[in-house]
XYZ file of N, CA and C in Angstrom:
492
model
N -7.455 -19.446 -13.974
C -6.591 -19.119 -12.843
C -7.428 -18.710 -11.627
N -8.238 -17.655 -11.775
C -9.106 -17.168 -10.705
C -10.543 -17.147 -11.199
N -11.441 -16.949 -10.254
C -12.855 -16.773 -10.557
C -13.212 -15.336 -10.186
N -13.710 -14.585 -11.149
C -14.147 -13.217 -10.901
C -15.664 -13.266 -10.733
N -16.146 -12.771 -9.585
C -17.572 -12.787 -9.290
C -18.076 -11.356 -9.256
N -19.074 -11.073 -10.071
C -19.714 -9.756 -10.066
C -21.117 -9.931 -9.507
N -21.358 -9.367 -8.335
C -22.678 -9.449 -7.722
C -23.523 -8.295 -8.224
N -24.567 -8.628 -8.952
C -25.538 -7.667 -9.487
C -24.899 -6.512 -10.263
N -24.053 -6.821 -11.235
C -23.440 -5.737 -12.025
C -24.510 -4.938 -12.756
N -24.264 -3.638 -12.891
C -25.273 -2.742 -13.459
C -24.901 -2.163 -14.821
N -23.621 -2.014 -15.088
C -23.177 -1.302 -16.297
C -22.571 -2.300 -17.283
N -23.192 -2.465 -18.444
C -22.733 -3.482 -19.389
C -21.291 -3.295 -19.857
N -20.854 -2.064 -20.021
C -19.479 -1.842 -20.481
C -18.467 -2.356 -19.468
N -18.746 -2.191 -18.171
C -17.832 -2.711 -17.144
C -17.739 -4.226 -17.228
N -18.887 -4.876 -17.335
C -18.895 -6.334 -17.422
C -18.188 -6.793 -18.689
N -18.380 -6.102 -19.780
C -17.687 -6.440 -21.023
C -16.179 -6.293 -20.893
N -15.743 -5.218 -20.247
C -14.305 -5.020 -20.034
C -13.730 -6.103 -19.129
N -14.471 -6.484 -18.101
C -14.009 -7.534 -17.199
C -13.960 -8.865 -17.939
N -14.925 -9.115 -18.794
C -14.912 -10.337 -19.605
C -13.660 -10.376 -20.478
N -13.271 -9.256 -21.012
C -12.063 -9.206 -21.838
C -10.819 -9.505 -21.000
N -10.765 -8.981 -19.767
C -9.668 -9.300 -18.854
C -9.657 -10.791 -18.555
N -10.831 -11.367 -18.334
C -10.922 -12.812 -18.068
C -10.420 -13.610 -19.271
N -10.790 -13.191 -20.458
C -10.353 -13.892 -21.666
C -8.835 -13.849 -21.815
N -8.242 -12.716 -21.471
C -6.797 -12.552 -21.633
C -5.989 -13.257 -20.549
N -6.648 -13.620 -19.446
C -5.909 -14.174 -18.309
C -6.344 -15.585 -17.924
N -7.358 -16.122 -18.582
C -7.836 -17.460 -18.256
C -8.692 -17.532 -17.010
N -9.229 -16.413 -16.580
C -10.104 -16.394 -15.407
C -11.542 -16.696 -15.820
N -12.280 -17.323 -14.916
C -13.704 -17.574 -15.133
C -14.487 -16.365 -14.633
N -15.628 -16.103 -15.258
C -16.469 -14.975 -14.879
C -17.811 -15.496 -14.372
N -18.197 -15.043 -13.186
C -19.474 -15.417 -12.582
C -20.307 -14.153 -12.415
N -21.502 -14.158 -12.974
C -22.412 -13.033 -12.857
C -23.584 -13.448 -11.972
N -23.850 -12.658 -10.934
C -24.924 -12.966 -9.997
C -26.103 -12.035 -10.260
N -27.259 -12.629 -10.487
C -28.487 -11.876 -10.764
C -28.972 -11.152 -9.509
N -29.765 -10.077 -9.707
C -30.216 -9.554 -10.989
C -29.132 -8.719 -11.670
N -29.093 -8.810 -12.978
C -28.154 -8.040 -13.779
C -28.844 -6.753 -14.220
N -28.086 -5.696 -14.349
C -28.640 -4.413 -14.772
C -28.702 -4.276 -16.284
N -28.627 -5.372 -17.002
C -28.605 -5.376 -18.459
C -28.928 -6.779 -18.937
N -29.165 -6.913 -20.210
C -29.371 -8.218 -20.828
C -28.018 -8.755 -21.272
N -27.831 -10.039 -21.154
C -26.567 -10.648 -21.592
C -26.319 -10.362 -23.072
N -27.357 -10.212 -23.832
C -27.209 -9.939 -25.260
C -27.022 -8.448 -25.554
N -26.964 -7.616 -24.525
C -26.847 -6.176 -24.667
C -25.698 -5.817 -25.612
N -25.992 -4.944 -26.572
C -25.009 -4.547 -27.579
C -23.772 -3.904 -26.948
N -23.959 -3.087 -25.912
C -22.824 -2.430 -25.261
C -21.940 -3.451 -24.540
N -22.569 -4.459 -23.962
C -21.819 -5.521 -23.293
C -20.948 -6.245 -24.313
N -21.533 -6.629 -25.418
C -20.790 -7.342 -26.462
C -19.684 -6.468 -27.044
N -19.976 -5.195 -27.248
C -18.979 -4.298 -27.829
C -17.781 -4.143 -26.898
N -18.021 -3.996 -25.595
C -16.921 -3.823 -24.644
C -16.043 -5.067 -24.586
N -16.647 -6.255 -24.747
C -15.876 -7.492 -24.727
C -15.281 -7.833 -26.071
N -15.629 -7.042 -27.091
C -15.181 -7.249 -28.471
C -15.398 -8.701 -28.894
N -14.441 -9.295 -29.522
C -14.607 -10.668 -29.992
C -13.999 -11.672 -29.011
N -13.859 -11.259 -27.758
C -13.249 -12.113 -26.744
C -14.234 -13.041 -26.052
N -15.518 -12.834 -26.235
C -16.520 -13.611 -25.498
C -16.349 -15.114 -25.690
N -15.908 -15.532 -26.853
C -15.757 -16.972 -27.101
C -14.651 -17.592 -26.254
N -13.787 -16.756 -25.653
C -12.692 -17.254 -24.822
C -12.988 -17.167 -23.325
N -14.213 -16.775 -22.967
C -14.555 -16.551 -21.566
C -15.513 -17.630 -21.080
N -15.185 -18.217 -19.944
C -16.072 -19.166 -19.275
C -16.985 -18.345 -18.370
N -18.225 -18.102 -18.812
C -19.177 -17.278 -18.070
C -20.271 -18.159 -17.497
N -20.571 -17.953 -16.214
C -21.679 -18.632 -15.568
C -22.561 -17.583 -14.927
N -23.862 -17.688 -15.157
C -24.829 -16.778 -14.536
C -25.495 -17.529 -13.392
N -25.509 -16.896 -12.224
C -26.067 -17.506 -11.018
C -27.278 -16.711 -10.540
N -28.216 -17.400 -9.917
C -29.398 -16.743 -9.361
C -29.100 -16.054 -8.039
N -28.051 -16.495 -7.334
C -27.705 -15.897 -6.040
C -26.217 -16.109 -5.765
N -25.698 -15.334 -4.814
C -24.303 -15.502 -4.426
C -24.115 -16.828 -3.704
N -25.129 -17.262 -2.974
C -25.068 -18.553 -2.298
C -24.853 -19.684 -3.298
N -25.425 -19.548 -4.471
C -25.242 -20.540 -5.539
C -23.770 -20.600 -5.966
N -23.114 -19.449 -6.029
C -21.686 -19.392 -6.362
C -20.887 -20.121 -5.285
N -21.187 -19.835 -4.034
C -20.462 -20.456 -2.916
C -20.632 -21.968 -2.912
N -21.830 -22.433 -3.165
C -22.089 -23.879 -3.164
C -21.367 -24.585 -4.303
N -21.218 -23.919 -5.436
C -20.572 -24.519 -6.604
C -19.045 -24.535 -6.483
N -18.505 -23.738 -5.569
C -17.047 -23.619 -5.429
C -16.460 -24.834 -4.733
N -15.259 -25.185 -5.139
C -14.480 -26.235 -4.484
C -14.219 -25.799 -3.036
N -14.305 -26.708 -2.114
C -14.129 -26.391 -0.706
C -12.761 -25.891 -0.316
N -11.752 -26.072 -1.171
C -10.387 -25.653 -0.844
C -10.043 -24.244 -1.313
N -10.949 -23.607 -2.028
C -10.661 -22.260 -2.524
C -11.113 -21.224 -1.504
N -10.622 -20.019 -1.707
C -10.983 -18.923 -0.817
C -11.705 -17.841 -1.590
N -12.467 -17.066 -0.874
C -13.177 -15.924 -1.431
C -12.557 -14.658 -0.851
N -12.249 -13.694 -1.717
C -11.800 -12.377 -1.290
C -12.845 -11.368 -1.738
N -13.261 -10.524 -0.809
C -14.314 -9.549 -1.062
C -13.678 -8.168 -1.166
N -13.790 -7.559 -2.337
C -13.177 -6.258 -2.581
C -14.169 -5.153 -2.216
N -13.729 -4.312 -1.267
C -14.587 -3.245 -0.771
C -13.735 -2.078 -0.285
N -14.262 -0.887 -0.434
C -13.549 0.300 0.065
C -13.578 0.340 1.592
N -14.397 -0.486 2.217
C -14.560 -0.482 3.679
C -13.566 -1.379 4.415
N -12.771 -2.144 3.705
C -11.853 -3.100 4.343
C -10.644 -2.395 4.943
N -10.160 -2.874 6.102
C -8.959 -2.285 6.687
C -7.668 -2.803 6.044
N -7.744 -3.924 5.334
C -6.552 -4.586 4.787
C -6.448 -4.352 3.275
N -5.233 -4.090 2.808
C -4.984 -3.891 1.378
C -4.987 -5.230 0.636
N -5.373 -5.196 -0.614
C -5.353 -6.398 -1.449
C -3.944 -6.970 -1.597
N -2.932 -6.156 -1.426
C -1.553 -6.644 -1.538
C -1.140 -7.486 -0.334
N -1.921 -7.453 0.733
C -1.647 -8.271 1.915
C -2.255 -9.666 1.792
N -3.109 -9.862 0.809
C -3.723 -11.177 0.587
C -2.737 -12.053 -0.184
N -2.795 -13.349 0.078
C -1.950 -14.311 -0.640
C -2.855 -15.108 -1.571
N -2.976 -14.649 -2.804
C -3.881 -15.269 -3.765
C -3.337 -16.596 -4.268
N -4.227 -17.579 -4.364
C -3.878 -18.895 -4.890
C -4.771 -19.203 -6.091
N -4.253 -20.037 -6.949
C -5.000 -20.488 -8.114
C -6.359 -21.025 -7.654
N -7.412 -20.593 -8.343
C -8.757 -21.048 -8.021
C -9.525 -20.153 -7.077
N -8.867 -19.152 -6.477
C -9.569 -18.256 -5.562
C -10.652 -17.462 -6.286
N -11.630 -17.029 -5.515
C -12.739 -16.229 -6.022
C -12.540 -14.779 -5.588
N -12.542 -13.876 -6.543
C -12.391 -12.448 -6.292
C -13.770 -11.827 -6.507
N -14.360 -11.323 -5.436
C -15.765 -10.912 -5.443
C -15.883 -9.394 -5.434
N -16.737 -8.886 -6.330
C -16.981 -7.456 -6.468
C -18.480 -7.197 -6.454
N -18.873 -6.079 -5.883
C -20.283 -5.714 -5.809
C -20.710 -4.820 -6.946
N -21.973 -4.447 -6.896
C -22.525 -3.580 -7.950
C -21.879 -2.201 -7.914
N -21.883 -1.555 -9.049
C -21.192 -0.276 -9.208
C -21.696 0.807 -8.253
N -22.996 0.858 -7.990
C -23.540 1.961 -7.192
C -23.456 1.758 -5.688
N -23.373 0.508 -5.217
C -23.401 0.270 -3.773
C -22.345 -0.704 -3.266
N -21.650 -1.371 -4.142
C -20.659 -2.344 -3.708
C -21.314 -3.625 -3.214
N -20.595 -4.343 -2.385
C -21.076 -5.603 -1.817
C -21.960 -5.295 -0.608
N -23.029 -6.045 -0.469
C -23.950 -5.872 0.649
C -23.192 -5.932 1.976
N -23.471 -4.975 2.857
C -22.748 -4.868 4.123
C -22.883 -6.128 4.987
N -24.023 -6.765 4.956
C -24.221 -7.993 5.738
C -23.241 -9.082 5.301
N -23.034 -9.204 4.007
C -22.081 -10.182 3.475
C -20.658 -9.826 3.902
N -20.332 -8.546 3.869
C -18.998 -8.103 4.281
C -18.748 -8.411 5.756
N -19.731 -8.186 6.589
C -19.584 -8.445 8.025
C -19.360 -9.931 8.273
N -20.088 -10.785 7.562
C -19.937 -12.235 7.734
C -18.553 -12.719 7.296
N -17.908 -11.972 6.409
C -16.619 -12.402 5.851
C -15.545 -11.321 6.044
N -15.568 -10.661 7.185
C -14.678 -9.509 7.382
C -13.192 -9.852 7.252
N -12.797 -11.067 7.593
C -11.387 -11.455 7.496
C -10.928 -11.619 6.046
N -11.860 -11.801 5.138
C -11.529 -11.986 3.718
C -11.756 -10.713 2.901
N -12.066 -9.605 3.570
C -12.300 -8.343 2.867
C -10.980 -7.621 2.625
N -10.811 -7.104 1.423
C -9.619 -6.346 1.056
C -10.027 -5.106 0.274
N -9.142 -4.126 0.278
C -9.426 -2.883 -0.444
C -8.257 -2.532 -1.355
N -8.546 -1.704 -2.308
C -7.513 -1.131 -3.174
C -7.285 0.288 -2.662
N -6.074 0.596 -2.164
C -5.831 1.920 -1.592
C -6.036 3.048 -2.606
N -6.573 4.140 -2.109
C -6.764 5.349 -2.917
C -6.841 6.547 -1.973
N -6.808 7.725 -2.509
C -6.874 8.911 -1.658
C -8.231 8.954 -0.954
N -8.244 9.562 0.226
C -9.436 9.579 1.068
C -10.633 10.250 0.389
N -10.391 11.250 -0.413
C -11.483 11.993 -1.056
C -12.154 11.206 -2.191
N -11.546 10.128 -2.617
C -12.098 9.344 -3.721
C -13.093 8.321 -3.186
N -14.247 8.223 -3.832
C -15.284 7.293 -3.399
C -14.934 5.861 -3.762
N -14.532 5.641 -5.016
C -14.178 4.293 -5.461
C -13.556 4.352 -6.853
N -12.988 3.237 -7.256
C -12.468 3.080 -8.614
C -13.546 2.471 -9.505
N -13.357 2.552 -10.792
C -14.242 1.890 -11.736
C -14.164 0.381 -11.519
N -15.287 -0.298 -11.625
C -15.360 -1.728 -11.370
C -14.410 -2.530 -12.256
N -14.358 -2.224 -13.535
C -13.484 -3.010 -14.408
C -12.013 -2.754 -14.108
N -11.671 -1.532 -13.695
C -10.290 -1.262 -13.283
C -9.950 -2.026 -12.013
N -10.871 -2.056 -11.069
C -10.637 -2.779 -9.812
C -10.429 -4.261 -10.061
N -11.250 -4.835 -10.913
C -11.111 -6.265 -11.219
C -9.765 -6.547 -11.873
N -9.340 -5.684 -12.781
C -8.050 -5.878 -13.458
C -6.889 -5.766 -12.466
N -6.958 -4.809 -11.559
C -5.914 -4.663 -10.544
C -5.818 -5.942 -9.717
N -6.969 -6.455 -9.286
C -7.006 -7.661 -8.448
C -6.464 -8.874 -9.194
N -6.914 -9.073 -10.415
C -6.481 -10.227 -11.203
C -4.974 -10.196 -11.418
N -4.450 -9.053 -11.801
C -3.021 -8.997 -12.097
C -2.148 -9.064 -10.847
N -2.656 -8.631 -9.706
C -1.896 -8.852 -8.465
C -1.853 -10.348 -8.163
N -2.984 -11.025 -8.310
C -3.004 -12.468 -8.097
C -2.094 -13.198 -9.064
N -2.123 -12.793 -10.303
C -1.240 -13.401 -11.304
C 0.225 -13.140 -10.982
N 0.530 -11.925 -10.569
C 1.916 -11.592 -10.207
C 2.386 -12.486 -9.061
N 1.531 -12.641 -8.049
C 1.898 -13.481 -6.909
C 2.129 -14.938 -7.319
N 1.474 -15.351 -8.385
C 1.607 -16.726 -8.871
C 2.526 -16.810 -10.084
N 3.411 -15.834 -10.200
C 4.436 -15.793 -11.248
C 3.847 -15.882 -12.661
N 2.663 -15.310 -12.840
C 1.963 -15.262 -14.128
C 1.818 -16.645 -14.754
N 1.567 -17.621 -13.900
C 1.407 -19.008 -14.340
C 0.396 -19.112 -15.488
N 0.813 -19.764 -16.538
C -0.058 -20.007 -17.676
C -0.141 -18.878 -18.686
N 0.534 -17.778 -18.413
C 0.486 -16.643 -19.342
C 1.797 -16.524 -20.097
N 1.707 -16.050 -21.302
C 2.880 -15.816 -22.139
C 3.329 -14.392 -21.858
N 4.409 -14.216 -21.135
C 4.822 -12.897 -20.665
C 5.401 -11.988 -21.736
N 5.900 -12.519 -22.813
C 6.556 -11.646 -23.789
C 5.572 -10.929 -24.699
N 4.296 -11.227 -24.571
C 3.296 -10.506 -25.348
C 3.506 -10.670 -26.839
N 3.414 -9.580 -27.555
C 3.520 -9.614 -29.011
C 4.913 -9.260 -29.508
N 5.883 -9.168 -28.614
C 7.228 -8.790 -29.042
C 7.794 -9.765 -30.083
N 7.412 -11.024 -29.971
C 7.953 -11.994 -30.910
C 7.460 -11.736 -32.335
N 6.467 -10.880 -32.470
C 5.949 -10.571 -33.812
C 6.700 -9.433 -34.492
N 7.481 -8.714 -33.708
C 8.242 -7.620 -34.293
C 9.455 -8.188 -35.035
N 9.800 -7.534 -36.091
C 10.988 -7.927 -36.857
C 12.099 -6.931 -36.528
N 12.894 -7.278 -35.552
C 13.942 -6.376 -35.065
C 14.990 -6.243 -36.089
């Protein structure tokens, strides 16, 4: 449905949790080097549990590599606490790229300035610095899915397994 891009992720558990969200929603995961962990990291695998086999993961040497590989008709949304516009004001379409920066610094300011019209934020109280990266990615993915009427997802979950 969407492409989740993590630029220089640092914490393996966050990446593992995001991979699990991607597996559950059909989103592709793009990791941009340098990574703050090894792909084989035990904590990364544990956070993603046994979902890794359902995730389309691509590791890129640079963000420019991600941009070049993208279809020309898709859009990139850059999630940052510095954006004036809320993520709910964006109109997400199938195939869009949702871009997140590293946990300690976010997305490089130069990149944000070049793409200021595509920058969005998740509202929070002023005293809060930021949300956890995996929570932010999940919020973004599910807003995009909601806008697209949860296309391709089975909405009833596991209810059909209950014996009423």
